[in-house]
Amino acid sequence: MDKQQRIIQMFNDISPTYDRLNRILSFGVDRQWRRNGCRAAMKIHGGPVRHLVDVATGTGDLILFWREAAASQGTTIERVTGVDPAVGMLELARGKVDDVTFMEAPATALPLEDDSADLISISYGIRNVVDVEGALREFHRVLAPGGLAVILEFMSREKLTLMDRMNRLYMSQVLPRVGAMISRDKEAYTYLPESIQGFMSTEQLCDMLTRAGFELVEVQDEFLGISTRFIARKPAASASQ
Ligand SMILES: C[S@@+](CC[C@H](N)C(=O)[O-])C[C@H]1O[C@@H](n2cnc3c(N)ncnc32)[C@H](O)[C@@H]1O
C-alpha cells in the first residue's frame, strides 16, 4: 500500500468515531472556523451558487456550513457534490446531509467536467493529499472562470509563537492519547500532529496556488494562526489547463 492509500485506509478505520472526536479535540472551535470560511467566501462570490463541490468532504460537515452561509446571505446553492476517497466517511455523510451527490474519488482526479463548479472547498483535507499540486490543478480545471477555491487548513510554521508552542504540546501529548482512547486507533491520532508539522507553510501554499493559475483573494489566520483559510480565484478570462 502506498502512502496515499494508507492515509485513506486510516480515515476509513476512524470514520465511526471521527465526528465525536473532532468536537472533543477541537473544543468545538472548528465550527467557528468553518462558519467564518463559508461566510467569507459566500460574500466574495456574491450571488447564487450553481454548483458547490466539497472535496475531502469526510462526514459532510462543511456542506452544512455552506448552506447556513447561503441562507444567512439570502442566497441559494443549486447543486452540491461531496467527494472523498474513503467510503466509510462517505457513508456517514450520506446519513447526515441531504440533497448531495456523493462521489468516491481523490482530490487529484475529480469525476467532474471542466469549468463546472462555482465553488470548490476542502477543509482540513489538503494536508492528507500527497500530490497537493495535482489537486490544485484539478480544482482549477473543474472551477468555472471566476470560481473560488476555499481551503481551510492547519499550516506548519517556522517561527513559533507561545500559542504555537502550546498548540504543539496539545497536539503531540494530549490529542494522540484522547484520540487513541476513543477511536482505539493510536496510529491515526499520532499521524494527525505529524501531518501538520510535516505540511507546508502558508507562504508555500500561496506559491502553489499561484503556480496552479489562481489569484489569491484572501489569506486569513484564525485563532492566532492555528487554522488558516485561503480563498483563491480562477481568473475570469482563464480556460482550464
Ligand atoms: C481530517 S478529514 C476532514 C474531513 C472534512 N472535510 C472535515 O472538515 O471534517 C480529511 C479527509 O480527507 C480525506 N482524504 C484523504 N486523502 C485524500 C485525497 N487524496 N483526496 C481527497 N480526500 C482525501 C479523508 O478520507 C478524510 O475524509
Tab-separated table of C-alpha atoms and ligand atoms in Angstrom:
chain	number	residue	atom	x	y	z
A	1	MET	CA	0.000	0.000	0.000
A	2	ASP	CA	1.458	3.430	-0.897
A	3	LYS	CA	1.400	6.446	1.429
A	4	GLN	CA	-1.805	7.894	-0.050
A	5	GLN	CA	-3.618	4.558	0.207
A	6	ARG	CA	-2.530	4.176	3.834
A	7	ILE	CA	-3.896	7.643	4.703
A	8	ILE	CA	-7.243	6.853	3.062
A	9	GLN	CA	-7.408	3.495	4.855
A	10	MET	CA	-6.724	5.239	8.151
A	11	PHE	CA	-9.705	7.583	7.613
A	12	ASN	CA	-11.873	4.573	6.798
A	13	ASP	CA	-10.789	2.989	10.070
A	14	ILE	CA	-11.508	6.019	12.260
A	15	SER	CA	-14.708	7.106	10.482
A	16	PRO	CA	-17.133	5.740	13.158
A	17	THR	CA	-15.659	7.991	15.875
A	18	TYR	CA	-14.477	10.880	13.641
A	19	ASP	CA	-17.248	13.417	14.344
A	20	ARG	CA	-17.333	12.850	18.093
A	21	LEU	CA	-13.571	13.106	18.409
A	22	ASN	CA	-13.402	16.172	16.210
A	23	ARG	CA	-15.748	18.058	18.542
A	24	ILE	CA	-13.988	16.889	21.695
A	25	LEU	CA	-10.440	17.515	20.492
A	26	SER	CA	-11.099	20.951	18.992
A	27	PHE	CA	-13.418	22.018	21.853
A	28	GLY	CA	-15.915	22.854	19.113
A	29	VAL	CA	-13.903	25.848	17.838
A	30	ASP	CA	-13.554	24.305	14.387
A	31	ARG	CA	-17.254	25.096	13.929
A	32	GLN	CA	-16.475	28.818	14.056
A	33	TRP	CA	-13.567	28.448	11.599
A	34	ARG	CA	-15.850	26.608	9.178
A	35	ARG	CA	-18.626	29.169	9.614
A	36	ASN	CA	-16.232	32.093	9.054
A	37	GLY	CA	-14.702	30.441	5.966
A	38	CYS	CA	-18.032	29.740	4.277
A	39	ARG	CA	-19.447	33.176	5.086
A	40	ALA	CA	-16.330	34.982	3.831
A	41	ALA	CA	-16.273	33.021	0.566
A	42	MET	CA	-20.015	33.369	0.002
A	43	LYS	CA	-19.708	37.139	0.424
A	44	ILE	CA	-16.863	37.279	-2.098
A	45	HIS	CA	-18.790	35.055	-4.517
A	46	GLY	CA	-21.753	37.404	-4.061
A	47	GLY	CA	-24.744	35.601	-5.576
A	48	PRO	CA	-26.451	32.251	-6.101
A	49	VAL	CA	-24.140	29.260	-6.410
A	50	ARG	CA	-24.936	26.893	-9.292
A	51	HIS	CA	-22.571	24.131	-8.187
A	52	LEU	CA	-20.590	23.691	-4.975
A	53	VAL	CA	-18.032	20.884	-4.740
A	54	ASP	CA	-16.724	19.932	-1.287
A	55	VAL	CA	-13.561	17.855	-1.685
A	56	ALA	CA	-12.265	15.562	1.113
A	57	THR	CA	-15.795	16.084	2.394
A	58	GLY	CA	-15.387	13.474	5.154
A	59	THR	CA	-18.670	13.239	7.035
A	60	GLY	CA	-20.003	16.259	5.130
A	61	ASP	CA	-19.755	18.846	7.925
A	62	LEU	CA	-18.645	21.752	5.782
A	63	ILE	CA	-21.654	21.406	3.486
A	64	LEU	CA	-23.925	22.224	6.427
A	65	PHE	CA	-21.960	25.443	6.980
A	66	TRP	CA	-22.120	26.315	3.262
A	67	ARG	CA	-25.902	26.034	3.402
A	68	GLU	CA	-26.048	28.105	6.581
A	69	ALA	CA	-23.840	30.793	4.959
A	70	ALA	CA	-26.042	30.901	1.847
A	71	ALA	CA	-29.193	31.228	3.962
A	72	SER	CA	-27.659	33.976	6.106
A	73	GLN	CA	-26.867	35.958	2.956
A	74	GLY	CA	-30.289	35.324	1.426
A	75	THR	CA	-28.893	33.314	-1.462
A	76	THR	CA	-29.069	29.716	-2.677
A	77	ILE	CA	-26.888	26.767	-3.650
A	78	GLU	CA	-28.457	24.867	-6.518
A	79	ARG	CA	-26.328	21.720	-6.656
A	80	VAL	CA	-23.874	20.187	-4.171
A	81	THR	CA	-21.300	17.443	-4.765
A	82	GLY	CA	-19.280	15.889	-1.925
A	83	VAL	CA	-16.128	13.968	-2.888
A	84	ASP	CA	-13.912	11.740	-0.717
A	85	PRO	CA	-11.874	8.588	-1.381
A	86	ALA	CA	-12.804	6.996	1.995
A	87	VAL	CA	-16.097	5.084	1.685
A	88	GLY	CA	-16.503	4.901	5.474
A	89	MET	CA	-16.578	8.693	5.705
A	90	LEU	CA	-18.985	8.970	2.757
A	91	GLU	CA	-21.420	6.517	4.358
A	92	LEU	CA	-21.690	8.775	7.397
A	93	ALA	CA	-22.017	11.877	5.209
A	94	ARG	CA	-24.916	10.278	3.326
A	95	GLY	CA	-26.754	9.753	6.624
A	96	LYS	CA	-26.142	13.328	7.723
A	97	VAL	CA	-26.576	15.666	4.747
A	98	ASP	CA	-29.496	15.620	2.281
A	99	ASP	CA	-29.628	16.544	-1.396
A	100	VAL	CA	-25.951	15.988	-2.108
A	101	THR	CA	-24.354	13.795	-4.764
A	102	PHE	CA	-21.516	11.943	-3.049
A	103	MET	CA	-18.640	10.537	-5.090
A	104	GLU	CA	-15.777	8.280	-4.073
A	105	ALA	CA	-12.647	9.904	-5.547
A	106	PRO	CA	-9.379	11.585	-4.597
A	107	ALA	CA	-8.773	15.338	-4.916
A	108	THR	CA	-6.370	14.677	-7.781
A	109	ALA	CA	-8.969	13.005	-10.046
A	110	LEU	CA	-12.379	14.620	-9.585
A	111	PRO	CA	-15.022	12.870	-11.692
A	112	LEU	CA	-16.417	16.245	-12.775
A	113	GLU	CA	-16.431	18.245	-16.001
A	114	ASP	CA	-14.148	21.187	-16.791
A	115	ASP	CA	-15.429	24.628	-15.714
A	116	SER	CA	-18.429	23.090	-13.932
A	117	ALA	CA	-18.239	24.491	-10.355
A	118	ASP	CA	-18.583	27.974	-8.854
A	119	LEU	CA	-17.042	26.980	-5.515
A	120	ILE	CA	-14.649	24.204	-4.524
A	121	SER	CA	-13.867	23.743	-0.842
A	122	ILE	CA	-11.526	21.498	1.107
A	123	SER	CA	-11.480	21.737	4.909
A	124	TYR	CA	-8.676	20.072	6.846
A	125	GLY	CA	-8.206	17.759	3.873
A	126	ILE	CA	-5.441	19.152	1.662
A	127	ARG	CA	-2.717	18.067	4.082
A	128	ASN	CA	-3.811	14.465	3.548
A	129	VAL	CA	-3.345	14.733	-0.202
A	130	VAL	CA	0.127	13.535	-1.141
A	131	ASP	CA	0.121	15.334	-4.529
A	132	VAL	CA	-1.035	18.832	-3.491
A	133	GLU	CA	-0.025	20.441	-6.792
A	134	GLY	CA	-2.036	17.822	-8.687
A	135	ALA	CA	-5.081	18.597	-6.526
A	136	LEU	CA	-4.801	22.368	-7.073
A	137	ARG	CA	-4.516	21.838	-10.839
A	138	GLU	CA	-7.629	19.671	-10.643
A	139	PHE	CA	-9.546	22.369	-8.692
A	140	HIS	CA	-8.520	24.873	-11.381
A	141	ARG	CA	-9.766	22.545	-14.135
A	142	VAL	CA	-13.165	21.946	-12.516
A	143	LEU	CA	-13.815	25.551	-11.437
A	144	ALA	CA	-15.617	27.831	-13.862
A	145	PRO	CA	-13.731	31.040	-14.744
A	146	GLY	CA	-14.237	33.429	-11.816
A	147	GLY	CA	-14.910	30.482	-9.458
A	148	LEU	CA	-13.383	30.271	-5.974
A	149	ALA	CA	-11.263	27.632	-4.247
A	150	VAL	CA	-11.622	27.719	-0.454
A	151	ILE	CA	-9.054	25.894	1.688
A	152	LEU	CA	-9.118	25.605	5.493
A	153	GLU	CA	-6.019	24.008	6.978
A	154	PHE	CA	-3.568	23.768	9.859
A	155	MET	CA	-0.328	25.056	8.369
A	156	SER	CA	3.168	24.381	9.661
A	157	ARG	CA	5.189	27.317	10.968
A	158	GLU	CA	8.853	28.129	11.039
A	159	LYS	CA	8.739	30.758	13.792
A	160	LEU	CA	6.704	29.507	16.722
A	161	THR	CA	4.758	31.906	18.944
A	162	LEU	CA	3.813	30.957	22.506
A	163	MET	CA	0.379	29.954	21.199
A	164	ASP	CA	2.002	27.725	18.546
A	165	ARG	CA	4.117	26.042	21.207
A	166	MET	CA	1.092	25.409	23.417
A	167	ASN	CA	-0.814	24.088	20.435
A	168	ARG	CA	2.048	21.746	19.521
A	169	LEU	CA	2.203	20.456	23.065
A	170	TYR	CA	-1.532	19.791	22.996
A	171	MET	CA	-1.335	18.150	19.574
A	172	SER	CA	1.629	15.935	20.430
A	173	GLN	CA	0.759	14.981	24.012
A	174	VAL	CA	-2.987	15.270	24.652
A	175	LEU	CA	-4.572	14.679	21.261
A	176	PRO	CA	-2.920	11.301	20.479
A	177	ARG	CA	-3.874	9.950	23.922
A	178	VAL	CA	-7.533	11.053	23.870
A	179	GLY	CA	-7.810	10.107	20.189
A	180	ALA	CA	-6.392	6.640	20.804
A	181	MET	CA	-8.656	6.097	23.805
A	182	ILE	CA	-11.877	6.885	21.957
A	183	SER	CA	-11.079	5.600	18.461
A	184	ARG	CA	-8.851	2.726	19.660
A	185	ASP	CA	-6.533	3.748	16.807
A	186	LYS	CA	-3.293	5.091	18.244
A	187	GLU	CA	-1.595	5.370	14.881
A	188	ALA	CA	-4.253	7.642	13.397
A	189	TYR	CA	-4.051	10.186	16.179
A	190	THR	CA	-0.264	10.168	16.115
A	191	TYR	CA	-0.443	10.792	12.369
A	192	LEU	CA	-2.511	13.970	12.867
A	193	PRO	CA	0.101	16.147	14.674
A	194	GLU	CA	2.861	14.693	12.482
A	195	SER	CA	0.932	15.534	9.327
A	196	ILE	CA	0.583	19.160	10.454
A	197	GLN	CA	4.250	19.565	11.333
A	198	GLY	CA	5.265	17.878	8.107
A	199	PHE	CA	2.926	20.023	5.993
A	200	MET	CA	3.837	23.204	4.162
A	201	SER	CA	3.731	26.797	5.377
A	202	THR	CA	1.148	29.424	4.408
A	203	GLU	CA	3.670	31.028	2.036
A	204	GLN	CA	4.380	27.717	0.291
A	205	LEU	CA	0.682	27.000	-0.283
A	206	CYS	CA	0.182	30.560	-1.594
A	207	ASP	CA	3.010	29.970	-4.104
A	208	MET	CA	1.496	26.673	-5.191
A	209	LEU	CA	-1.930	28.262	-5.682
A	210	THR	CA	-0.381	30.966	-7.845
A	211	ARG	CA	1.577	28.393	-9.860
A	212	ALA	CA	-1.634	26.428	-10.421
A	213	GLY	CA	-3.145	29.549	-12.052
A	214	PHE	CA	-5.094	31.052	-9.128
A	215	GLU	CA	-5.275	34.661	-7.929
A	216	LEU	CA	-5.155	34.927	-4.139
A	217	VAL	CA	-8.195	36.778	-2.819
A	218	GLU	CA	-7.895	36.263	0.941
A	219	VAL	CA	-5.486	34.543	3.320
A	220	GLN	CA	-6.677	34.751	6.911
A	221	ASP	CA	-5.433	33.199	10.142
A	222	GLU	CA	-7.940	32.097	12.764
A	223	PHE	CA	-7.324	31.756	16.486
A	224	LEU	CA	-3.777	33.157	16.471
A	225	GLY	CA	-2.822	31.159	13.427
A	226	ILE	CA	-3.934	27.692	14.469
A	227	SER	CA	-6.149	27.423	11.402
A	228	THR	CA	-5.693	29.339	8.149
A	229	ARG	CA	-8.164	29.960	5.355
A	230	PHE	CA	-7.217	30.566	1.763
A	231	ILE	CA	-9.660	31.911	-0.804
A	232	ALA	CA	-8.324	31.928	-4.356
A	233	ARG	CA	-9.979	32.723	-7.665
A	234	LYS	CA	-9.623	31.124	-11.068
A	235	PRO	CA	-9.272	34.256	-13.210
A	236	ALA	CA	-12.377	35.139	-15.221
A	237	ALA	CA	-10.504	35.034	-18.524
A	238	SER	CA	-8.816	31.731	-17.773
A	239	ALA	CA	-9.664	28.486	-19.549
A	240	SER	CA	-8.987	25.084	-17.947
A	241	GLN	CA	-5.370	23.973	-18.269
B	1	LIG	C1	-9.438	15.483	8.556
B	1	LIG	S1	-10.635	14.844	7.438
B	1	LIG	C2	-11.565	16.294	7.020
B	1	LIG	C3	-12.973	15.968	6.631
B	1	LIG	C4	-13.904	17.161	6.450
B	1	LIG	N1	-13.546	17.970	5.317
B	1	LIG	C5	-13.950	17.995	7.693
B	1	LIG	O1	-13.698	19.196	7.614
B	1	LIG	O2	-14.290	17.447	8.745
B	1	LIG	C6	-9.693	14.552	5.995
B	1	LIG	C7	-10.436	13.881	4.855
B	1	LIG	O3	-9.553	13.837	3.730
B	1	LIG	C8	-9.833	12.648	3.020
B	1	LIG	N2	-8.712	12.346	2.119
B	1	LIG	C9	-7.595	11.647	2.379
B	1	LIG	N3	-6.835	11.584	1.272
B	1	LIG	C10	-7.484	12.261	0.299
B	1	LIG	C11	-7.216	12.543	-1.076
B	1	LIG	N4	-6.119	12.122	-1.670
B	1	LIG	N5	-8.128	13.264	-1.771
B	1	LIG	C12	-9.245	13.721	-1.173
B	1	LIG	N6	-9.555	13.478	0.113
B	1	LIG	C13	-8.677	12.758	0.847
B	1	LIG	C14	-10.066	11.637	4.121
B	1	LIG	O4	-10.725	10.478	3.658
B	1	LIG	C15	-10.865	12.445	5.126
B	1	LIG	O5	-12.244	12.313	4.932
